[in-house]
Amino acid sequence: MVVIWIHASHSWWFAADRNISLEVVNTKVFINTFINQAGRFTVPLFVILSGFGFAKSEEYSPFRLKRFSQKRCFRVLPTYIFFGFLHIITRE
């Protein structure tokens, strides 16, 4: 969720809407900046924990690249295809 918030906060973070100045620091900008910076810490943490989880899932059986790839594809591809299709049909 934090990664989604980082991407959604892009316009505030880079002042793309040009309504934000250094003189005006409101609560929305402060909270957005805090979440943005916290998210930049959580992404590497997620990658490390995911790698640990992958390693633990293969701990008691010999590693086979084909089996590992098939398991990951069956978990990742349906979501990727769904959201890819959703993007194609909703773009302007």
mmCIF file of C-alpha atoms in Angstrom:
data_model
loop_
_atom_site.group_PDB
_atom_site.id
_atom_site.type_symbol
_atom_site.label_atom_id
_atom_site.label_comp_id
_atom_site.label_asym_id
_atom_site.label_seq_id
_atom_site.Cartn_x
_atom_site.Cartn_y
_atom_site.Cartn_z
ATOM 1 C CA MET A 1 0.000 0.000 0.000
ATOM 2 C CA VAL A 2 2.866 2.358 0.744
ATOM 3 C CA VAL A 3 4.318 1.881 -2.735
ATOM 4 C CA ILE A 4 0.949 2.782 -4.255
ATOM 5 C CA TRP A 5 0.828 5.885 -2.069
ATOM 6 C CA ILE A 6 4.307 6.901 -3.261
ATOM 7 C CA HIS A 7 3.176 6.806 -6.878
ATOM 8 C CA ALA A 8 -0.095 8.562 -6.087
ATOM 9 C CA SER A 9 1.780 11.325 -4.243
ATOM 10 C CA HIS A 10 4.061 12.102 -7.163
ATOM 11 C CA SER A 11 2.416 15.441 -7.987
ATOM 12 C CA TRP A 12 2.701 16.701 -4.400
ATOM 13 C CA TRP A 13 6.236 15.451 -3.942
ATOM 14 C CA PHE A 14 7.549 17.191 -7.043
ATOM 15 C CA ALA A 15 5.132 20.134 -6.769
ATOM 16 C CA ALA A 16 3.782 19.317 -10.210
ATOM 17 C CA ASP A 17 0.569 21.184 -9.499
ATOM 18 C CA ARG A 18 2.582 24.373 -8.750
ATOM 19 C CA ASN A 19 0.345 25.256 -5.785
ATOM 20 C CA ILE A 20 2.948 24.273 -3.226
ATOM 21 C CA SER A 21 5.638 26.653 -2.095
ATOM 22 C CA LEU A 22 8.202 26.515 0.673
ATOM 23 C CA GLU A 23 6.327 29.240 2.539
ATOM 24 C CA VAL A 24 3.146 27.197 2.752
ATOM 25 C CA VAL A 25 3.692 23.938 4.590
ATOM 26 C CA ASN A 26 0.341 22.391 5.308
ATOM 27 C CA THR A 27 -0.575 19.134 6.953
ATOM 28 C CA LYS A 28 -1.334 17.336 3.688
ATOM 29 C CA VAL A 29 2.144 18.003 2.309
ATOM 30 C CA PHE A 30 3.778 16.996 5.609
ATOM 31 C CA ILE A 31 1.885 13.684 5.814
ATOM 32 C CA ASN A 32 2.491 12.975 2.145
ATOM 33 C CA THR A 33 6.227 13.622 2.508
ATOM 34 C CA PHE A 34 6.411 11.386 5.573
ATOM 35 C CA ILE A 35 4.651 8.496 3.823
ATOM 36 C CA ASN A 36 6.762 9.002 0.711
ATOM 37 C CA GLN A 37 9.998 8.767 2.669
ATOM 38 C CA ALA A 38 8.779 5.851 4.804
ATOM 39 C CA GLY A 39 7.903 4.017 1.602
ATOM 40 C CA ARG A 40 11.410 4.430 0.289
ATOM 41 C CA PHE A 41 12.572 2.432 3.307
ATOM 42 C CA THR A 42 9.894 -0.245 3.013
ATOM 43 C CA VAL A 43 10.676 -1.234 -0.605
ATOM 44 C CA PRO A 44 14.171 -2.637 0.147
ATOM 45 C CA LEU A 45 12.768 -4.222 3.312
ATOM 46 C CA PHE A 46 10.072 -5.943 1.255
ATOM 47 C CA VAL A 47 12.663 -7.222 -1.236
ATOM 48 C CA ILE A 48 14.824 -8.632 1.562
ATOM 49 C CA LEU A 49 11.898 -10.328 3.299
ATOM 50 C CA SER A 50 10.614 -11.736 -0.005
ATOM 51 C CA GLY A 51 14.032 -13.211 -0.750
ATOM 52 C CA PHE A 52 14.113 -14.734 2.721
ATOM 53 C CA GLY A 53 10.649 -16.207 2.169
ATOM 54 C CA PHE A 54 11.671 -17.685 -1.183
ATOM 55 C CA ALA A 55 14.771 -19.213 0.383
ATOM 56 C CA LYS A 56 12.767 -20.720 3.268
ATOM 57 C CA SER A 57 10.167 -22.163 0.889
ATOM 58 C CA GLU A 58 12.907 -24.067 -0.942
ATOM 59 C CA GLU A 59 14.822 -25.065 2.194
ATOM 60 C CA TYR A 60 13.684 -28.671 2.534
ATOM 61 C CA SER A 61 13.618 -29.670 -1.113
ATOM 62 C CA PRO A 62 16.323 -29.479 -3.759
ATOM 63 C CA PHE A 63 16.147 -26.327 -5.834
ATOM 64 C CA ARG A 64 14.831 -26.878 -9.324
ATOM 65 C CA LEU A 65 14.692 -23.803 -11.517
ATOM 66 C CA LYS A 66 11.895 -25.164 -13.690
ATOM 67 C CA ARG A 67 9.624 -25.934 -10.713
ATOM 68 C CA PHE A 68 10.440 -22.605 -9.066
ATOM 69 C CA SER A 69 9.683 -20.682 -12.288
ATOM 70 C CA GLN A 70 6.404 -22.512 -12.826
ATOM 71 C CA LYS A 71 5.235 -21.788 -9.273
ATOM 72 C CA ARG A 72 6.067 -18.094 -9.619
ATOM 73 C CA CYS A 73 4.441 -17.804 -13.048
ATOM 74 C CA PHE A 74 1.186 -19.331 -11.835
ATOM 75 C CA ARG A 75 1.114 -16.791 -8.998
ATOM 76 C CA VAL A 76 2.205 -13.691 -10.913
ATOM 77 C CA LEU A 77 0.886 -14.055 -14.470
ATOM 78 C CA PRO A 78 -2.884 -14.053 -13.771
ATOM 79 C CA THR A 79 -2.673 -10.756 -11.905
ATOM 80 C CA TYR A 80 -0.320 -9.280 -14.500
ATOM 81 C CA ILE A 81 -2.613 -10.276 -17.352
ATOM 82 C CA PHE A 82 -5.726 -8.994 -15.561
ATOM 83 C CA PHE A 83 -4.303 -5.557 -14.800
ATOM 84 C CA GLY A 84 -2.633 -5.332 -18.212
ATOM 85 C CA PHE A 85 -5.966 -6.015 -19.873
ATOM 86 C CA LEU A 86 -7.694 -3.550 -17.531
ATOM 87 C CA HIS A 87 -5.182 -0.882 -18.519
ATOM 88 C CA ILE A 88 -5.656 -1.544 -22.227
ATOM 89 C CA ILE A 89 -9.449 -1.260 -22.092
ATOM 90 C CA THR A 90 -9.509 1.850 -19.854
ATOM 91 C CA ARG A 91 -6.818 4.019 -21.425
ATOM 92 C CA GLU A 92 -7.883 7.072 -23.333
#
